[in-house]
C-alpha positions as a printed Julia matrix, in Angstrom:
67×3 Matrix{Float64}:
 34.34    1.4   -15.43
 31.62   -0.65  -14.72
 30.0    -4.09  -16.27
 27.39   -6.66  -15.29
 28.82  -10.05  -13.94
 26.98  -13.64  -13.41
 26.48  -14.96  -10.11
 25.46  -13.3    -7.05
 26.75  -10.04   -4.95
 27.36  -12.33   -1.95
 29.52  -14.58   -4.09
 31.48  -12.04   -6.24
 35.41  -12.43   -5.3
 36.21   -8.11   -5.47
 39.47   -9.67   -4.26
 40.15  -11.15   -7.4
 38.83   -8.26   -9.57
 40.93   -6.18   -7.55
 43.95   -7.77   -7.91
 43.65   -8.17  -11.59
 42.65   -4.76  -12.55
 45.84   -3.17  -10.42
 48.13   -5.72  -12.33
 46.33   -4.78  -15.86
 47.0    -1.38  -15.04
 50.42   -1.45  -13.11
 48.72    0.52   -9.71
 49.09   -0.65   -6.28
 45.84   -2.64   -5.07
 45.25    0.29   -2.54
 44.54    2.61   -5.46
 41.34    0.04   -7.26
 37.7     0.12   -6.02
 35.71   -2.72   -6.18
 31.58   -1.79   -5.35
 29.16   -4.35   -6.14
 25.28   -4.08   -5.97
 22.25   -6.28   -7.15
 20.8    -6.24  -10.6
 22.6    -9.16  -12.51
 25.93   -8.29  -10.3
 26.75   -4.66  -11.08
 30.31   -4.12  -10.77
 32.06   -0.48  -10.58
 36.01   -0.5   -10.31
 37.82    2.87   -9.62
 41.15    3.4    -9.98
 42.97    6.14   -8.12
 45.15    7.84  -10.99
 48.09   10.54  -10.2
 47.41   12.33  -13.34
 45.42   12.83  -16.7
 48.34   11.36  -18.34
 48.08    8.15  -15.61
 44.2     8.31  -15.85
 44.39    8.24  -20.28
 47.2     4.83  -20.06
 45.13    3.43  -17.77
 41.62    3.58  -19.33
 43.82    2.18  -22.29
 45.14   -0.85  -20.96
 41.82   -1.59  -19.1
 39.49   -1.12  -22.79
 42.3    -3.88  -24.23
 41.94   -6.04  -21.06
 38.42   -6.21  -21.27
 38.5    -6.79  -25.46
């Protein structure tokens, strides 16, 4: 997934985004992403999934996260 943040790349916390997206999703941190690059803050998280049937409950708990 990917979205458009405020601020700046050298300020974005990926720690933070991190963190939140393996909790949303109930995946160990090790298995989330975080890439940021210029252009209003463009933000790409992966998430490592162990299956389609992982990969579908995740992208479903991640749309209603970001609601």
């Amino acid at each position: 997934m990917s979205f458009a943040s405020p601020g700046t790349v050298e300020t974005f916390d990926t720690a933070t985004v991190r963190a939140n997206m393996a909790a949303i999703t109930g995946v160990e941190e090790s298995a989330v992403s975080v890439t940021v690059k210029a252009g209003s803050v463009i933000v790409t998280v992966t998430i490592a999934a162990q299956d389609a049937d992982a990969n579908t409950a995740i992208e479903s708990m991640v749309n209603q996260a970001m609601a």
